[in-house]
Amino acid sequence: DAGVTQSPTHLIKTRGQQVTLRCSPKSGHDTVSWYQQALGQGPQFIFQYYEEEERQRGNFPDRFSGHQFPNYSSELNVNALLLGDSALYLCASSWRAGAKNIQYFGAGTRLSVL
Amino acid sequence: KQEVTQIPAALSVPEGENLVLNCSFTDSAIYNLQWFRQDPGKGLTSLLLIQSSQREQTSGRLNASLDKSSGRSTLYIAASQPGDSATYLCAGNYGGATNKLIFGTGTLLAVQP
C-alpha cells in the first residue's frame, strides 16, 4: 500500500517563475492538505481540498492555488515566485475532512527560489 | 489566536537518558494533539495522537500526555538512543470543517553516543 507520494522531490526556480507541485494521497484517502515549512519553522497550513473543492485556506496570498482531481490527487501551484517561497512543501492526506481523521504526510518537495 | 509553542528549541542528551519535550497551546478547546518526528530534509512521521478525551498515549519507549486545562502536552522518551536524534513537532487540531493542524516550531533533539 503506497503512502502519500509527492513529486518532484527537489525543484529550483527563479524569481517570477511559476511552479506546480503534485501529490497522490494514500490509498483510500479522499482529502488532501498542503503545508509550507520554512527552514527552522513548523509547517504552516496552506489549504485543504475535498470533493475537488478548496474547503479551507490558511493565511497565504492568491499566488498560491490548487486543484484536486477526480482520482483525489492534487496539485499546488505558485505563481510569481518570491525568494521567500523557498521552503519544503508537504502534502497530507486523510479519509474525509474532519478533526478526528488522522493525516498522513508525504516526504515533501523542496523548492528553492533563486 | 491559536498558537502552539515548543520548549526547548534544541536539546542534547547522552545516550540512555530519559527526556521530556514540552508543547504548549493557547486555546484549550483542542480536539486532538499529535506528535511527529522529522529527520533532516524529510517529511513527517506520526508518533502519537492523543484525543481530547484522553490523558496519555504510549508507543514503545514513547509516552505522550495531554492536559487541556493547562494547555500543555509532553512527550516522554525513555532510554534515549542515537537513532532518536531528529526534530520533534507537536500539532494541535481544533476541529471544525477541516482537520487543519497548527504546528509548533519543533525541538531539535541530539542523542550523543
PDB file of N, CA and C in Angstrom, chain B residues 31-74:
ATOM      1  N   TYR B  31      -9.112  19.602  19.859  1.00  0.00           N
ATOM      2  CA  TYR B  31      -9.808  18.362  19.558  1.00  0.00           C
ATOM      3  C   TYR B  31      -8.878  17.168  19.749  1.00  0.00           C
ATOM      4  N   ASN B  32      -7.682  17.273  19.219  1.00  0.00           N
ATOM      5  CA  ASN B  32      -6.643  16.285  19.489  1.00  0.00           C
ATOM      6  C   ASN B  32      -5.275  16.905  19.279  1.00  0.00           C
ATOM      7  N   LEU B  33      -4.246  16.222  19.736  1.00  0.00           N
ATOM      8  CA  LEU B  33      -2.884  16.709  19.594  1.00  0.00           C
ATOM      9  C   LEU B  33      -2.026  15.564  19.092  1.00  0.00           C
ATOM     10  N   GLN B  34      -1.135  15.876  18.160  1.00  0.00           N
ATOM     11  CA  GLN B  34      -0.321  14.856  17.526  1.00  0.00           C
ATOM     12  C   GLN B  34       1.151  15.220  17.649  1.00  0.00           C
ATOM     13  N   TRP B  35       1.961  14.220  17.910  1.00  0.00           N
ATOM     14  CA  TRP B  35       3.410  14.380  17.924  1.00  0.00           C
ATOM     15  C   TRP B  35       3.990  13.723  16.664  1.00  0.00           C
ATOM     16  N   PHE B  36       4.931  14.457  16.030  1.00  0.00           N
ATOM     17  CA  PHE B  36       5.584  13.978  14.828  1.00  0.00           C
ATOM     18  C   PHE B  36       7.090  13.971  15.024  1.00  0.00           C
ATOM     19  N   ARG B  37       7.740  13.143  14.229  1.00  0.00           N
ATOM     20  CA  ARG B  37       9.198  13.142  14.132  1.00  0.00           C
ATOM     21  C   ARG B  37       9.557  13.558  12.707  1.00  0.00           C
ATOM     22  N   GLN B  38      10.601  14.395  12.587  1.00  0.00           N
ATOM     23  CA  GLN B  38      11.065  14.814  11.266  1.00  0.00           C
ATOM     24  C   GLN B  38      12.582  14.693  11.211  1.00  0.00           C
ATOM     25  N   ASP B  39      13.070  13.856  10.319  1.00  0.00           N
ATOM     26  CA  ASP B  39      14.504  13.752  10.085  1.00  0.00           C
ATOM     27  C   ASP B  39      14.917  14.843   9.101  1.00  0.00           C
ATOM     28  N   PRO B  40      16.179  15.252   9.105  1.00  0.00           N
ATOM     29  CA  PRO B  40      16.630  16.384   8.285  1.00  0.00           C
ATOM     30  C   PRO B  40      16.212  16.275   6.825  1.00  0.00           C
ATOM     31  N   GLY B  41      15.520  17.307   6.335  1.00  0.00           N
ATOM     32  CA  GLY B  41      15.123  17.373   4.936  1.00  0.00           C
ATOM     33  C   GLY B  41      14.026  16.404   4.540  1.00  0.00           C
ATOM     34  N   LYS B  42      13.421  15.744   5.518  1.00  0.00           N
ATOM     35  CA  LYS B  42      12.415  14.713   5.223  1.00  0.00           C
ATOM     36  C   LYS B  42      11.016  15.161   5.626  1.00  0.00           C
ATOM     37  N   GLY B  43      10.045  14.307   5.329  1.00  0.00           N
ATOM     38  CA  GLY B  43       8.669  14.574   5.710  1.00  0.00           C
ATOM     39  C   GLY B  43       8.425  14.238   7.174  1.00  0.00           C
ATOM     40  N   LEU B  44       7.148  14.206   7.548  1.00  0.00           N
ATOM     41  CA  LEU B  44       6.762  13.997   8.935  1.00  0.00           C
ATOM     42  C   LEU B  44       6.290  12.571   9.162  1.00  0.00           C
ATOM     43  N   THR B  45       6.763  11.982  10.263  1.00  0.00           N
ATOM     44  CA  THR B  45       6.305  10.659  10.675  1.00  0.00           C
ATOM     45  C   THR B  45       5.484  10.817  11.944  1.00  0.00           C
ATOM     46  N   SER B  46       4.236  10.374  11.915  1.00  0.00           N
ATOM     47  CA  SER B  46       3.386  10.486  13.091  1.00  0.00           C
ATOM     48  C   SER B  46       3.838   9.511  14.165  1.00  0.00           C
ATOM     49  N   LEU B  47       3.976  10.003  15.400  1.00  0.00           N
ATOM     50  CA  LEU B  47       4.403   9.173  16.522  1.00  0.00           C
ATOM     51  C   LEU B  47       3.220   8.780  17.398  1.00  0.00           C
ATOM     52  N   LEU B  48       2.482   9.777  17.835  1.00  0.00           N
ATOM     53  CA  LEU B  48       1.369   9.533  18.757  1.00  0.00           C
ATOM     54  C   LEU B  48       0.284  10.567  18.515  1.00  0.00           C
ATOM     55  N   LEU B  49      -0.963  10.140  18.662  1.00  0.00           N
ATOM     56  CA  LEU B  49      -2.115  11.036  18.568  1.00  0.00           C
ATOM     57  C   LEU B  49      -2.901  10.897  19.856  1.00  0.00           C
ATOM     58  N   ILE B  50      -3.190  12.010  20.527  1.00  0.00           N
ATOM     59  CA  ILE B  50      -3.985  11.985  21.753  1.00  0.00           C
ATOM     60  C   ILE B  50      -5.284  12.737  21.510  1.00  0.00           C
ATOM     61  N   GLN B  51      -6.396  12.066  21.707  1.00  0.00           N
ATOM     62  CA  GLN B  51      -7.693  12.722  21.595  1.00  0.00           C
ATOM     63  C   GLN B  51      -7.928  13.572  22.853  1.00  0.00           C
ATOM     64  N   SER B  52      -8.792  14.564  22.731  1.00  0.00           N
ATOM     65  CA  SER B  52      -9.027  15.482  23.847  1.00  0.00           C
ATOM     66  C   SER B  52      -9.599  14.763  25.070  1.00  0.00           C
ATOM     67  N   SER B  53     -10.237  13.618  24.857  1.00  0.00           N
ATOM     68  CA  SER B  53     -10.817  12.856  25.963  1.00  0.00           C
ATOM     69  C   SER B  53      -9.806  11.972  26.665  1.00  0.00           C
ATOM     70  N   GLN B  54      -8.592  11.898  26.108  1.00  0.00           N
ATOM     71  CA  GLN B  54      -7.556  11.037  26.676  1.00  0.00           C
ATOM     72  C   GLN B  54      -6.557  11.860  27.474  1.00  0.00           C
ATOM     73  N   ARG B  55      -5.860  11.195  28.379  1.00  0.00           N
ATOM     74  CA  ARG B  55      -4.819  11.871  29.151  1.00  0.00           C
ATOM     75  C   ARG B  55      -3.423  11.517  28.650  1.00  0.00           C
ATOM     76  N   GLU B  56      -3.280  10.289  28.096  1.00  0.00           N
ATOM     77  CA  GLU B  56      -1.984   9.911  27.589  1.00  0.00           C
ATOM     78  C   GLU B  56      -2.092   8.775  26.591  1.00  0.00           C
ATOM     79  N   GLN B  57      -0.997   8.647  25.813  1.00  0.00           N
ATOM     80  CA  GLN B  57      -0.872   7.567  24.833  1.00  0.00           C
ATOM     81  C   GLN B  57       0.559   7.063  24.887  1.00  0.00           C
ATOM     82  N   THR B  58       0.719   5.761  24.686  1.00  0.00           N
ATOM     83  CA  THR B  58       2.043   5.151  24.749  1.00  0.00           C
ATOM     84  C   THR B  58       2.303   4.326  23.506  1.00  0.00           C
ATOM     85  N   SER B  59       3.575   4.395  23.051  1.00  0.00           N
ATOM     86  CA  SER B  59       4.017   3.550  21.948  1.00  0.00           C
ATOM     87  C   SER B  59       5.488   3.235  22.177  1.00  0.00           C
ATOM     88  N   GLY B  60       5.754   1.995  22.597  1.00  0.00           N
ATOM     89  CA  GLY B  60       7.132   1.597  22.860  1.00  0.00           C
ATOM     90  C   GLY B  60       7.764   2.458  23.937  1.00  0.00           C
ATOM     91  N   ARG B  61       8.879   3.111  23.601  1.00  0.00           N
ATOM     92  CA  ARG B  61       9.582   3.946  24.571  1.00  0.00           C
ATOM     93  C   ARG B  61       9.007   5.360  24.659  1.00  0.00           C
ATOM     94  N   LEU B  62       7.967   5.635  23.909  1.00  0.00           N
ATOM     95  CA  LEU B  62       7.373   6.972  23.866  1.00  0.00           C
ATOM     96  C   LEU B  62       6.070   7.016  24.656  1.00  0.00           C
ATOM     97  N   ASN B  63       5.904   8.109  25.400  1.00  0.00           N
ATOM     98  CA  ASN B  63       4.658   8.341  26.116  1.00  0.00           C
ATOM     99  C   ASN B  63       4.314   9.811  25.982  1.00  0.00           C
ATOM    100  N   ALA B  64       3.106  10.094  25.503  1.00  0.00           N
ATOM    101  CA  ALA B  64       2.665  11.471  25.365  1.00  0.00           C
ATOM    102  C   ALA B  64       1.485  11.718  26.286  1.00  0.00           C
ATOM    103  N   SER B  65       1.480  12.877  26.930  1.00  0.00           N
ATOM    104  CA  SER B  65       0.381  13.251  27.812  1.00  0.00           C
ATOM    105  C   SER B  65      -0.284  14.521  27.305  1.00  0.00           C
ATOM    106  N   LEU B  66      -1.521  14.724  27.736  1.00  0.00           N
ATOM    107  CA  LEU B  66      -2.272  15.914  27.339  1.00  0.00           C
ATOM    108  C   LEU B  66      -3.033  16.446  28.536  1.00  0.00           C
ATOM    109  N   ASP B  67      -2.825  17.727  28.840  1.00  0.00           N
ATOM    110  CA  ASP B  67      -3.554  18.394  29.911  1.00  0.00           C
ATOM    111  C   ASP B  67      -4.219  19.622  29.311  1.00  0.00           C
ATOM    112  N   LYS B  68      -5.496  19.497  28.949  1.00  0.00           N
ATOM    113  CA  LYS B  68      -6.193  20.602  28.292  1.00  0.00           C
ATOM    114  C   LYS B  68      -6.318  21.816  29.187  1.00  0.00           C
ATOM    115  N   SER B  69      -6.538  21.589  30.467  1.00  0.00           N
ATOM    116  CA  SER B  69      -6.778  22.704  31.381  1.00  0.00           C
ATOM    117  C   SER B  69      -5.577  23.628  31.482  1.00  0.00           C
ATOM    118  N   SER B  70      -4.393  23.053  31.420  1.00  0.00           N
ATOM    119  CA  SER B  70      -3.177  23.871  31.494  1.00  0.00           C
ATOM    120  C   SER B  70      -2.629  24.207  30.120  1.00  0.00           C
ATOM    121  N   GLY B  71      -3.199  23.647  29.076  1.00  0.00           N
ATOM    122  CA  GLY B  71      -2.728  23.910  27.710  1.00  0.00           C
ATOM    123  C   GLY B  71      -1.359  23.328  27.444  1.00  0.00           C
ATOM    124  N   ARG B  72      -1.117  22.120  27.956  1.00  0.00           N
ATOM    125  CA  ARG B  72       0.205  21.530  27.815  1.00  0.00           C
ATOM    126  C   ARG B  72       0.155  20.066  27.391  1.00  0.00           C
ATOM    127  N   SER B  73       1.168  19.679  26.628  1.00  0.00           N
ATOM    128  CA  SER B  73       1.402  18.276  26.293  1.00  0.00           C
ATOM    129  C   SER B  73       2.887  18.003  26.452  1.00  0.00           C
ATOM    130  N   THR B  74       3.213  16.796  26.869  1.00  0.00           N
ATOM    131  CA  THR B  74       4.611  16.408  26.958  1.00  0.00           C
ATOM    132  C   THR B  74       4.829  15.102  26.208  1.00  0.00           C
TER     133      THR B  74
END
